[in-house]
């Protein structure tokens, strides 16, 4: 299953990055969001660390909607989905492959969003940055696990981006809350009491989303058009 | 099971009537029988509506979750109809629970809303099921839509245990539990029972409407097929 998933991830990354436009669109949307929020500040004014962390995760959320919409669009024409389903590998490997490609693209986008937040929203990165990296990795796993499942669900729909956003955003709020709490600590340098508990909550949601996706993906992704 | 589900809506008017009468009787329990709470006074009475609304809202979402699983395994449209009915009633109850909670909060905490874990997760749950109902209204091929809704209904339920546990885990203002006088406990139990009847009646009414809509769609489709 893992080798099939890696093959699918490599194929998707090659197709998306080879065309260029796939990730650029998602990146631009996220960067535009950060920039638009910077317009709410007076010259020289800094956004509060909590607001800056919320803007970062909002940019990541919109970005991942476009990423999974693009990743599943590769198989929408010429019956390519049937080809993928008929491949001699568990169907869950498709979910895993898309999730792996998705996390790579999301991490690449976030690597640009972080400097954008620091520059446009006037933030500093404190010595707590390893905590920030930790919650980033944990939250991203849950985001792509749910994103890959619901991306498959919205495949072939005329308004797939809005369908994905409507369903996915509220579901991911516990992960975003964890990311915002720890992000606030990273930007402000002060860790609030009990903030570490968000790691446990985010990990629990990762496990729930991965288990749900593995169980439900075969019903969602089949040869039916 | 399918026959039982299709015949169950016949009980809807009787359940709704019994629920209405029981709720009317509960007003006596709430305003006469149950004592006035010493610190909060009469506004505490809203608790007797708030708790049953929240519980039956959560139970509705559990029905959405179970019927989603049943649809995925059986692919019978009757389960999709039950999911939709339970989600609609559940969302109404959950929104009413949030509103009654907000009124109560204004009196006891001095504010309409605060970003407490229980309040936040309850509001998120309302957004999740509002999204679910929007998906139900999208223009899709019926079988595909039922499948999409079943999966979304299952995934949406993953947030519900968080709502239940939030007050125990990390809530700072919403109490995880309240100690009640025996008269208060009886009143809460009676209100919860009355809401159970009303909930069952409303859900079955909506379920019957959904089944009728499915039959009409099927009949229209067959007529079109015959015309060629």
CSV table of C-alpha atoms in Angstrom, one decimal:
chain,number,residue,atom,x,y,z
A,1,UNK,CA,0.0,0.0,0.0
A,2,UNK,CA,2.8,2.4,0.9
A,3,UNK,CA,4.7,1.9,-2.4
A,4,UNK,CA,1.5,2.4,-4.4
A,5,UNK,CA,0.7,5.6,-2.3
A,6,UNK,CA,4.2,6.9,-2.9
A,7,UNK,CA,3.9,6.3,-6.7
A,8,UNK,CA,0.5,8.1,-6.8
A,9,UNK,CA,2.0,11.0,-4.7
A,10,UNK,CA,5.0,11.3,-7.0
A,11,UNK,CA,2.7,11.2,-10.1
A,12,UNK,CA,0.5,14.0,-8.6
A,13,UNK,CA,3.4,16.2,-7.6
A,14,UNK,CA,5.0,15.8,-11.0
A,15,UNK,CA,1.7,16.7,-12.8
A,16,UNK,CA,0.9,19.6,-10.4
A,17,UNK,CA,4.3,21.2,-10.1
A,18,UNK,CA,5.1,20.4,-13.8
A,19,UNK,CA,2.2,22.5,-14.9
A,20,UNK,CA,3.1,25.2,-12.4
A,21,UNK,CA,-0.3,26.8,-12.2
A,22,UNK,CA,-1.7,24.3,-9.6
A,23,UNK,CA,0.3,25.3,-6.6
A,24,UNK,CA,0.8,28.9,-7.7
A,25,UNK,CA,-3.0,29.5,-7.6
A,26,UNK,CA,-3.2,28.1,-4.0
A,27,UNK,CA,-0.1,30.1,-2.9
A,28,UNK,CA,-1.4,33.4,-4.4
A,29,UNK,CA,-4.7,33.0,-2.6
A,30,UNK,CA,-3.0,32.4,0.8
A,31,UNK,CA,-0.6,35.3,0.3
A,32,UNK,CA,-3.4,37.6,-0.8
A,33,UNK,CA,-5.3,36.8,2.3
A,34,UNK,CA,-2.3,37.7,4.5
A,35,UNK,CA,-1.8,40.9,2.5
A,36,UNK,CA,-5.4,41.9,2.7
A,37,UNK,CA,-5.4,41.5,6.5
A,38,UNK,CA,-2.3,43.7,6.7
A,39,UNK,CA,-4.4,46.5,5.2
A,40,UNK,CA,-6.4,46.6,8.5
A,41,UNK,CA,-3.2,47.9,10.3
A,42,UNK,CA,-2.0,51.5,10.6
A,43,UNK,CA,1.6,52.2,9.4
A,44,UNK,CA,4.0,50.8,12.0
A,45,UNK,CA,1.2,49.0,13.8
A,46,UNK,CA,1.6,45.3,14.7
A,47,UNK,CA,-1.2,42.8,14.6
A,48,UNK,CA,-1.8,40.9,17.8
A,49,UNK,CA,-0.1,37.5,17.9
A,50,UNK,CA,-3.4,35.6,18.2
A,51,UNK,CA,-4.9,37.4,15.1
A,52,UNK,CA,-1.7,36.8,13.1
A,53,UNK,CA,-1.8,33.1,14.0
A,54,UNK,CA,-5.5,33.0,12.9
A,55,UNK,CA,-4.7,34.6,9.6
A,56,UNK,CA,-1.9,32.1,9.0
A,57,UNK,CA,-4.3,29.1,9.6
A,58,UNK,CA,-7.0,30.7,7.5
A,59,UNK,CA,-4.6,31.1,4.6
A,60,UNK,CA,-3.6,27.5,5.0
A,61,UNK,CA,-7.2,26.4,5.1
A,62,UNK,CA,-8.1,28.1,1.8
A,63,UNK,CA,-4.9,26.9,0.3
A,64,UNK,CA,-5.6,23.2,1.1
A,65,UNK,CA,-9.1,23.4,-0.5
A,66,UNK,CA,-7.5,24.4,-3.8
A,67,UNK,CA,-4.7,21.8,-3.4
A,68,UNK,CA,-7.1,18.9,-3.0
A,69,UNK,CA,-9.4,20.2,-5.7
A,70,UNK,CA,-6.4,20.2,-8.0
A,71,UNK,CA,-5.1,16.8,-6.9
A,72,UNK,CA,-8.4,15.0,-7.5
A,73,UNK,CA,-9.0,16.9,-10.8
A,74,UNK,CA,-6.2,15.0,-12.4
A,75,UNK,CA,-8.4,11.9,-12.8
A,76,UNK,CA,-11.6,13.6,-13.8
A,77,UNK,CA,-11.2,13.1,-17.6
A,78,UNK,CA,-10.9,10.2,-19.9
A,79,UNK,CA,-12.0,7.6,-17.4
A,80,UNK,CA,-8.7,7.9,-15.5
A,81,UNK,CA,-10.4,7.3,-12.2
A,82,UNK,CA,-11.4,3.8,-13.4
A,83,UNK,CA,-7.8,3.1,-14.2
A,84,UNK,CA,-6.7,4.2,-10.7
A,85,UNK,CA,-9.4,2.1,-9.0
A,86,UNK,CA,-8.5,-1.0,-11.1
A,87,UNK,CA,-4.8,-0.7,-10.2
A,88,UNK,CA,-3.6,-3.8,-8.2
A,89,UNK,CA,-3.4,-1.9,-4.9
A,90,UNK,CA,-5.8,-1.2,-2.0
A,91,UNK,CA,-8.1,1.7,-2.9
A,92,UNK,CA,-7.0,3.4,0.4
A,93,UNK,CA,-3.5,3.9,-1.2
A,94,UNK,CA,-5.1,6.5,-3.5
A,95,UNK,CA,-6.3,8.4,-0.4
A,96,UNK,CA,-2.8,8.1,1.2
A,97,UNK,CA,-1.1,9.1,-2.1
A,98,UNK,CA,-3.2,12.2,-2.5
A,99,UNK,CA,-2.7,13.0,1.3
A,100,UNK,CA,1.1,12.7,0.9
A,101,UNK,CA,1.1,14.9,-2.1
A,102,UNK,CA,-1.2,17.3,-0.3
A,103,UNK,CA,0.9,17.6,2.8
A,104,UNK,CA,4.0,18.2,0.7
A,105,UNK,CA,2.3,21.1,-1.2
A,106,UNK,CA,0.7,22.5,1.9
A,107,UNK,CA,4.0,22.5,3.8
A,108,UNK,CA,5.6,24.3,0.8
A,109,UNK,CA,2.9,26.9,0.8
A,110,UNK,CA,3.1,27.4,4.6
A,111,UNK,CA,6.9,27.8,4.3
A,112,UNK,CA,6.0,31.0,2.3
A,113,UNK,CA,3.0,32.0,4.5
A,114,UNK,CA,5.2,32.2,7.7
A,115,UNK,CA,7.6,34.9,6.3
A,116,UNK,CA,4.6,36.7,4.8
A,117,UNK,CA,2.9,36.8,8.3
A,118,UNK,CA,6.2,38.0,9.9
A,119,UNK,CA,6.7,40.7,7.4
A,120,UNK,CA,3.1,41.9,6.6
A,121,UNK,CA,1.6,41.5,10.0
A,122,UNK,CA,4.6,42.6,12.1
A,123,UNK,CA,5.3,39.4,14.0
A,124,UNK,CA,8.5,38.0,15.7
A,125,UNK,CA,9.4,34.4,16.1
A,126,UNK,CA,10.3,33.6,19.7
A,127,UNK,CA,12.4,30.8,21.2
A,128,UNK,CA,9.2,28.6,21.3
A,129,UNK,CA,9.5,28.0,17.5
A,130,UNK,CA,10.0,24.2,17.9
A,131,UNK,CA,6.5,24.0,19.5
A,132,UNK,CA,5.2,25.8,16.5
A,133,UNK,CA,6.8,23.3,14.1
A,134,UNK,CA,5.4,20.5,16.2
A,135,UNK,CA,1.8,21.8,16.0
A,136,UNK,CA,2.3,22.6,12.3
A,137,UNK,CA,3.2,19.0,11.6
A,138,UNK,CA,0.4,17.5,13.7
A,139,UNK,CA,-2.3,19.9,12.5
A,140,UNK,CA,-1.3,19.4,8.8
A,141,UNK,CA,-1.6,15.6,9.2
A,142,UNK,CA,-5.3,16.0,10.3
A,143,UNK,CA,-6.0,18.6,7.7
A,144,UNK,CA,-4.7,16.5,4.8
A,145,UNK,CA,-6.4,13.3,6.1
A,146,UNK,CA,-9.8,15.0,6.1
A,147,UNK,CA,-9.0,17.0,3.0
A,148,UNK,CA,-8.0,14.0,1.0
A,149,UNK,CA,-11.3,12.1,1.9
A,150,UNK,CA,-13.6,15.1,1.3
A,151,UNK,CA,-11.6,16.0,-1.9
A,152,UNK,CA,-12.6,12.6,-3.3
A,153,UNK,CA,-16.2,13.2,-2.2
A,154,UNK,CA,-16.5,16.5,-4.1
A,155,UNK,CA,-14.8,15.2,-7.2
A,156,UNK,CA,-16.9,15.8,-10.3
A,157,UNK,CA,-19.1,18.3,-8.7
A,158,UNK,CA,-19.6,21.7,-10.4
A,159,UNK,CA,-19.0,23.7,-7.2
A,160,UNK,CA,-16.4,21.4,-5.6
A,161,UNK,CA,-14.4,24.2,-4.0
A,162,UNK,CA,-17.5,25.6,-2.2
A,163,UNK,CA,-18.6,22.1,-1.2
A,164,UNK,CA,-15.2,21.3,0.2
A,165,UNK,CA,-15.1,24.6,2.2
A,166,UNK,CA,-18.6,24.3,3.6
A,167,UNK,CA,-18.0,20.8,4.9
A,168,UNK,CA,-14.3,20.9,5.7
A,169,UNK,CA,-13.8,24.2,7.6
A,170,UNK,CA,-16.1,23.5,10.5
A,171,UNK,CA,-14.7,20.0,10.9
A,172,UNK,CA,-11.1,21.3,11.1
A,173,UNK,CA,-11.8,24.0,13.7
A,174,UNK,CA,-10.4,21.9,16.6
A,175,UNK,CA,-7.1,21.6,14.7
A,176,UNK,CA,-7.1,25.3,13.8
A,177,UNK,CA,-7.8,26.2,17.4
A,178,UNK,CA,-4.7,24.2,18.5
A,179,UNK,CA,-2.6,25.8,15.7
A,180,UNK,CA,-3.8,29.3,16.7
A,181,UNK,CA,-3.1,28.7,20.4
A,182,UNK,CA,0.4,27.4,19.9
A,183,UNK,CA,1.0,29.9,17.1
A,184,UNK,CA,0.1,32.7,19.5
A,185,UNK,CA,2.7,31.4,21.9
A,186,UNK,CA,5.3,31.3,19.2
A,187,UNK,CA,4.7,34.9,18.1
A,188,UNK,CA,4.3,36.3,21.6
A,189,UNK,CA,6.9,34.2,23.4
A,190,UNK,CA,4.5,33.4,26.2
A,191,UNK,CA,3.0,30.0,26.6
A,192,UNK,CA,-0.5,30.2,28.1
A,193,UNK,CA,-1.3,27.8,30.9
A,194,UNK,CA,-2.6,24.4,29.6
A,195,UNK,CA,-1.6,25.3,26.0
A,196,UNK,CA,0.3,22.0,25.7
A,197,UNK,CA,-3.0,20.1,26.0
A,198,UNK,CA,-3.8,21.2,22.4
A,199,UNK,CA,-1.1,18.8,21.2
A,200,UNK,CA,-3.1,15.9,22.7
A,201,UNK,CA,-6.4,17.2,21.2
A,202,UNK,CA,-4.8,17.7,17.8
A,203,UNK,CA,-3.3,14.2,17.9
A,204,UNK,CA,-6.6,12.7,18.8
A,205,UNK,CA,-8.3,14.4,15.9
A,206,UNK,CA,-5.5,13.2,13.6
A,207,UNK,CA,-6.2,9.6,14.7
A,208,UNK,CA,-10.0,10.1,14.2
A,209,UNK,CA,-9.7,11.6,10.8
A,210,UNK,CA,-7.2,9.0,9.6
A,211,UNK,CA,-9.3,6.1,10.9
A,212,UNK,CA,-12.5,7.6,9.4
A,213,UNK,CA,-10.8,8.2,6.0
A,214,UNK,CA,-9.4,4.7,5.8
A,215,UNK,CA,-12.9,3.2,6.6
A,216,UNK,CA,-14.9,5.5,4.3
A,217,UNK,CA,-12.7,6.0,1.3
A,218,UNK,CA,-13.6,2.8,-0.5
A,219,UNK,CA,-17.2,3.8,-0.4
A,220,UNK,CA,-16.4,7.3,-1.7
A,221,UNK,CA,-13.9,6.6,-4.4
A,222,UNK,CA,-15.1,4.0,-6.9
A,223,UNK,CA,-15.5,3.7,-10.6
A,224,UNK,CA,-19.0,5.3,-10.6
A,225,UNK,CA,-19.0,8.6,-12.5
B,1,UNK,CA,-36.5,-3.1,9.5
B,2,UNK,CA,-37.3,-1.2,6.2
B,3,UNK,CA,-41.0,-2.0,6.6
B,4,UNK,CA,-40.9,-0.8,10.2
B,5,UNK,CA,-39.2,2.4,9.1
B,6,UNK,CA,-41.7,3.0,6.4
B,7,UNK,CA,-44.7,2.4,8.7
B,8,UNK,CA,-43.2,4.4,11.7
B,9,UNK,CA,-44.3,7.8,10.4
B,10,UNK,CA,-48.0,6.8,11.1
B,11,UNK,CA,-47.2,7.4,14.7
B,12,UNK,CA,-45.9,10.9,14.1
B,13,UNK,CA,-49.2,12.8,14.8
B,14,UNK,CA,-49.8,10.9,18.1
B,15,UNK,CA,-46.2,11.4,19.3
B,16,UNK,CA,-46.2,15.1,18.5
B,17,UNK,CA,-49.6,15.5,20.3
B,18,UNK,CA,-48.4,13.5,23.3
B,19,UNK,CA,-45.2,15.6,23.3
B,20,UNK,CA,-47.1,18.9,23.1
B,21,UNK,CA,-49.4,17.8,26.0
B,22,UNK,CA,-46.4,16.6,28.1
B,23,UNK,CA,-44.5,19.8,27.5
B,24,UNK,CA,-47.6,21.8,28.6
B,25,UNK,CA,-47.8,19.7,31.8
B,26,UNK,CA,-44.1,20.3,32.3
B,27,UNK,CA,-44.7,24.0,32.6
B,28,UNK,CA,-46.5,23.3,35.9
B,29,UNK,CA,-43.5,21.3,37.1
B,30,UNK,CA,-41.1,24.0,36.0
B,31,UNK,CA,-42.9,27.0,37.5
B,32,UNK,CA,-44.8,25.6,40.4
B,33,UNK,CA,-43.3,22.3,41.5
B,34,UNK,CA,-39.5,22.9,41.1
B,35,UNK,CA,-38.0,25.3,43.7
B,36,UNK,CA,-36.5,28.6,42.6
B,37,UNK,CA,-32.7,28.3,42.6
B,38,UNK,CA,-31.2,30.4,45.4
B,39,UNK,CA,-28.4,32.2,43.6
B,40,UNK,CA,-29.7,32.6,40.1
B,41,UNK,CA,-33.4,33.0,40.8
B,42,UNK,CA,-36.2,32.5,38.2
B,43,UNK,CA,-34.0,32.8,35.1
B,44,UNK,CA,-32.5,29.4,36.1
B,45,UNK,CA,-35.8,27.9,34.9
B,46,UNK,CA,-34.5,28.1,31.3
B,47,UNK,CA,-32.3,25.2,32.3
B,48,UNK,CA,-35.3,22.8,32.1
B,49,UNK,CA,-35.5,23.6,28.3
B,50,UNK,CA,-31.8,24.1,27.6
B,51,UNK,CA,-30.7,20.7,28.7
B,52,UNK,CA,-33.3,18.6,26.9
B,53,UNK,CA,-32.8,20.7,23.7
B,54,UNK,CA,-29.0,20.0,23.8
B,55,UNK,CA,-29.4,16.3,24.6
B,56,UNK,CA,-32.0,15.6,21.9
B,57,UNK,CA,-29.9,17.7,19.4
B,58,UNK,CA,-26.9,15.4,20.1
B,59,UNK,CA,-29.1,12.3,19.8
B,60,UNK,CA,-30.4,13.5,16.5
B,61,UNK,CA,-26.9,13.8,15.2
B,62,UNK,CA,-26.2,10.3,16.5
B,63,UNK,CA,-29.2,9.1,14.4
B,64,UNK,CA,-27.6,10.9,11.3
B,65,UNK,CA,-24.3,9.0,12.0
B,66,UNK,CA,-26.0,5.6,12.4
B,67,UNK,CA,-28.3,6.0,9.4
B,68,UNK,CA,-25.3,7.2,7.3
B,69,UNK,CA,-23.5,3.9,8.2
B,70,UNK,CA,-26.7,2.0,7.4
B,71,UNK,CA,-26.9,3.8,4.0
B,72,UNK,CA,-23.3,3.0,3.0
B,73,UNK,CA,-23.8,-0.7,3.8
B,74,UNK,CA,-27.3,-1.1,2.4
B,75,UNK,CA,-27.6,1.7,-0.2
B,76,UNK,CA,-31.3,1.9,0.6
B,77,UNK,CA,-32.8,5.5,0.2
B,78,UNK,CA,-34.9,5.1,3.3
B,79,UNK,CA,-31.7,5.6,5.4
B,80,UNK,CA,-30.9,8.7,3.5
B,81,UNK,CA,-34.3,10.1,4.2
B,82,UNK,CA,-34.0,9.3,7.9
B,83,UNK,CA,-30.5,11.0,8.0
B,84,UNK,CA,-32.0,14.2,6.4
B,85,UNK,CA,-34.9,14.3,8.8
B,86,UNK,CA,-32.8,13.8,11.9
B,87,UNK,CA,-30.3,16.4,10.8
B,88,UNK,CA,-32.9,19.0,10.2
B,89,UNK,CA,-34.6,18.4,13.6
B,90,UNK,CA,-31.2,18.1,15.3
B,91,UNK,CA,-30.0,21.5,13.9
B,92,UNK,CA,-33.1,23.2,15.1
B,93,UNK,CA,-32.7,21.8,18.6
B,94,UNK,CA,-29.0,22.5,18.7
B,95,UNK,CA,-29.5,26.1,17.6
B,96,UNK,CA,-32.3,26.5,20.2
B,97,UNK,CA,-30.0,25.0,22.9
B,98,UNK,CA,-27.3,27.6,21.9
B,99,UNK,CA,-29.9,30.5,22.1
B,100,UNK,CA,-31.4,29.4,25.4
B,101,UNK,CA,-27.8,29.0,26.7
B,102,UNK,CA,-27.0,32.5,25.6
B,103,UNK,CA,-30.0,34.0,27.4
B,104,UNK,CA,-29.1,32.1,30.5
B,105,UNK,CA,-25.4,33.2,30.2
B,106,UNK,CA,-26.5,36.8,30.0
B,107,UNK,CA,-28.1,36.5,33.4
B,108,UNK,CA,-25.6,34.4,35.2
B,109,UNK,CA,-22.3,35.5,33.6
B,110,UNK,CA,-23.3,39.0,32.5
B,111,UNK,CA,-22.6,38.4,28.8
B,112,UNK,CA,-24.4,36.9,25.8
B,113,UNK,CA,-21.4,35.0,24.4
B,114,UNK,CA,-17.8,34.1,25.4
B,115,UNK,CA,-15.3,31.9,23.7
B,116,UNK,CA,-15.6,29.1,26.2
B,117,UNK,CA,-14.8,25.5,25.0
B,118,UNK,CA,-18.4,24.2,25.4
B,119,UNK,CA,-20.0,27.2,23.7
B,120,UNK,CA,-17.4,27.2,20.9
B,121,UNK,CA,-17.7,23.5,20.2
B,122,UNK,CA,-21.5,23.7,20.3
B,123,UNK,CA,-21.5,26.5,17.7
B,124,UNK,CA,-19.0,24.6,15.5
B,125,UNK,CA,-21.3,21.6,15.6
B,126,UNK,CA,-24.2,23.8,14.4
B,127,UNK,CA,-22.0,25.1,11.5
B,128,UNK,CA,-21.0,21.5,10.6
B,129,UNK,CA,-24.6,20.4,10.4
B,130,UNK,CA,-25.7,23.6,8.6
B,131,UNK,CA,-23.0,22.6,6.0
B,132,UNK,CA,-24.4,19.1,5.9
B,133,UNK,CA,-27.9,20.5,5.1
B,134,UNK,CA,-26.4,22.7,2.4
B,135,UNK,CA,-24.8,19.6,0.8
B,136,UNK,CA,-28.2,17.9,0.9
B,137,UNK,CA,-29.6,20.8,-1.1
B,138,UNK,CA,-26.9,20.7,-3.8
B,139,UNK,CA,-27.9,19.6,-7.3
B,140,UNK,CA,-26.3,16.2,-7.7
B,141,UNK,CA,-27.3,12.8,-9.1
B,142,UNK,CA,-29.5,11.3,-6.3
B,143,UNK,CA,-27.5,8.1,-5.6
B,144,UNK,CA,-24.2,10.1,-5.4
B,145,UNK,CA,-25.8,12.8,-3.3
B,146,UNK,CA,-27.1,10.2,-0.8
B,147,UNK,CA,-23.6,8.7,-0.6
B,148,UNK,CA,-21.9,12.1,-0.2
B,149,UNK,CA,-24.4,13.0,2.6
B,150,UNK,CA,-23.9,9.7,4.4
B,151,UNK,CA,-20.1,10.2,4.4
B,152,UNK,CA,-20.4,13.8,5.5
B,153,UNK,CA,-23.0,12.8,8.2
B,154,UNK,CA,-20.5,10.2,9.6
B,155,UNK,CA,-17.5,12.6,9.5
B,156,UNK,CA,-19.6,15.4,11.0
B,157,UNK,CA,-20.4,13.3,14.0
B,158,UNK,CA,-16.7,13.1,14.8
B,159,UNK,CA,-17.0,16.6,16.4
B,160,UNK,CA,-20.0,15.7,18.6
B,161,UNK,CA,-18.1,13.8,21.3
B,162,UNK,CA,-15.8,16.8,21.6
B,163,UNK,CA,-18.9,19.0,22.4
B,164,UNK,CA,-19.9,16.5,25.1
B,165,UNK,CA,-16.4,16.2,26.6
B,166,UNK,CA,-15.4,19.9,26.2
B,167,UNK,CA,-16.9,21.1,29.5
B,168,UNK,CA,-15.1,18.3,31.4
B,169,UNK,CA,-11.8,18.7,29.5
B,170,UNK,CA,-11.0,22.4,29.3
B,171,UNK,CA,-14.1,24.6,29.8
B,172,UNK,CA,-13.5,27.5,32.1
B,173,UNK,CA,-17.0,29.0,32.5
B,174,UNK,CA,-19.6,26.4,31.4
B,175,UNK,CA,-20.1,23.9,34.3
B,176,UNK,CA,-19.5,20.2,33.5
B,177,UNK,CA,-22.3,19.2,35.8
B,178,UNK,CA,-24.8,20.8,38.2
B,179,UNK,CA,-26.0,19.5,41.6
B,180,UNK,CA,-29.8,19.6,41.7
B,181,UNK,CA,-32.5,19.2,44.4
B,182,UNK,CA,-34.7,16.1,44.0
B,183,UNK,CA,-37.6,18.2,42.7
B,184,UNK,CA,-35.4,19.8,40.1
B,185,UNK,CA,-34.1,16.3,39.0
B,186,UNK,CA,-37.6,15.1,38.5
B,187,UNK,CA,-38.5,18.2,36.5
B,188,UNK,CA,-35.5,17.8,34.2
B,189,UNK,CA,-36.3,14.1,33.7
B,190,UNK,CA,-40.0,15.0,32.9
B,191,UNK,CA,-38.9,17.7,30.4
B,192,UNK,CA,-36.4,15.4,28.8
B,193,UNK,CA,-39.1,12.8,28.4
B,194,UNK,CA,-41.6,15.3,26.9
B,195,UNK,CA,-38.9,16.5,24.5
B,196,UNK,CA,-38.3,12.8,23.5
B,197,UNK,CA,-41.9,12.5,22.4
B,198,UNK,CA,-41.8,15.9,20.5
B,199,UNK,CA,-38.5,15.0,18.9
B,200,UNK,CA,-39.7,11.6,17.7
B,201,UNK,CA,-42.9,13.2,16.3
B,202,UNK,CA,-41.1,16.0,14.5
B,203,UNK,CA,-38.4,13.6,13.1
B,204,UNK,CA,-41.0,11.1,11.9
B,205,UNK,CA,-43.1,13.9,10.3
B,206,UNK,CA,-40.0,15.1,8.4
B,207,UNK,CA,-39.0,11.5,7.6
B,208,UNK,CA,-42.5,10.9,6.0
B,209,UNK,CA,-42.1,14.0,3.9
B,210,UNK,CA,-38.7,12.9,2.7
B,211,UNK,CA,-40.1,9.4,1.8
B,212,UNK,CA,-43.0,11.0,-0.1
B,213,UNK,CA,-40.5,13.2,-2.0
B,214,UNK,CA,-38.4,10.1,-2.9
B,215,UNK,CA,-41.6,8.3,-4.2
B,216,UNK,CA,-42.7,11.4,-6.2
B,217,UNK,CA,-39.2,11.7,-7.8
B,218,UNK,CA,-39.2,8.0,-8.6
B,219,UNK,CA,-42.7,8.2,-10.1
B,220,UNK,CA,-41.7,11.2,-12.2
B,221,UNK,CA,-38.6,9.4,-13.4
B,222,UNK,CA,-40.6,6.3,-14.4
B,223,UNK,CA,-43.1,8.5,-16.3
B,224,UNK,CA,-40.2,10.2,-18.2
B,225,UNK,CA,-38.7,6.8,-19.0
B,226,UNK,CA,-42.0,5.5,-20.4
B,227,UNK,CA,-42.3,8.6,-22.6
B,228,UNK,CA,-38.9,7.7,-24.0
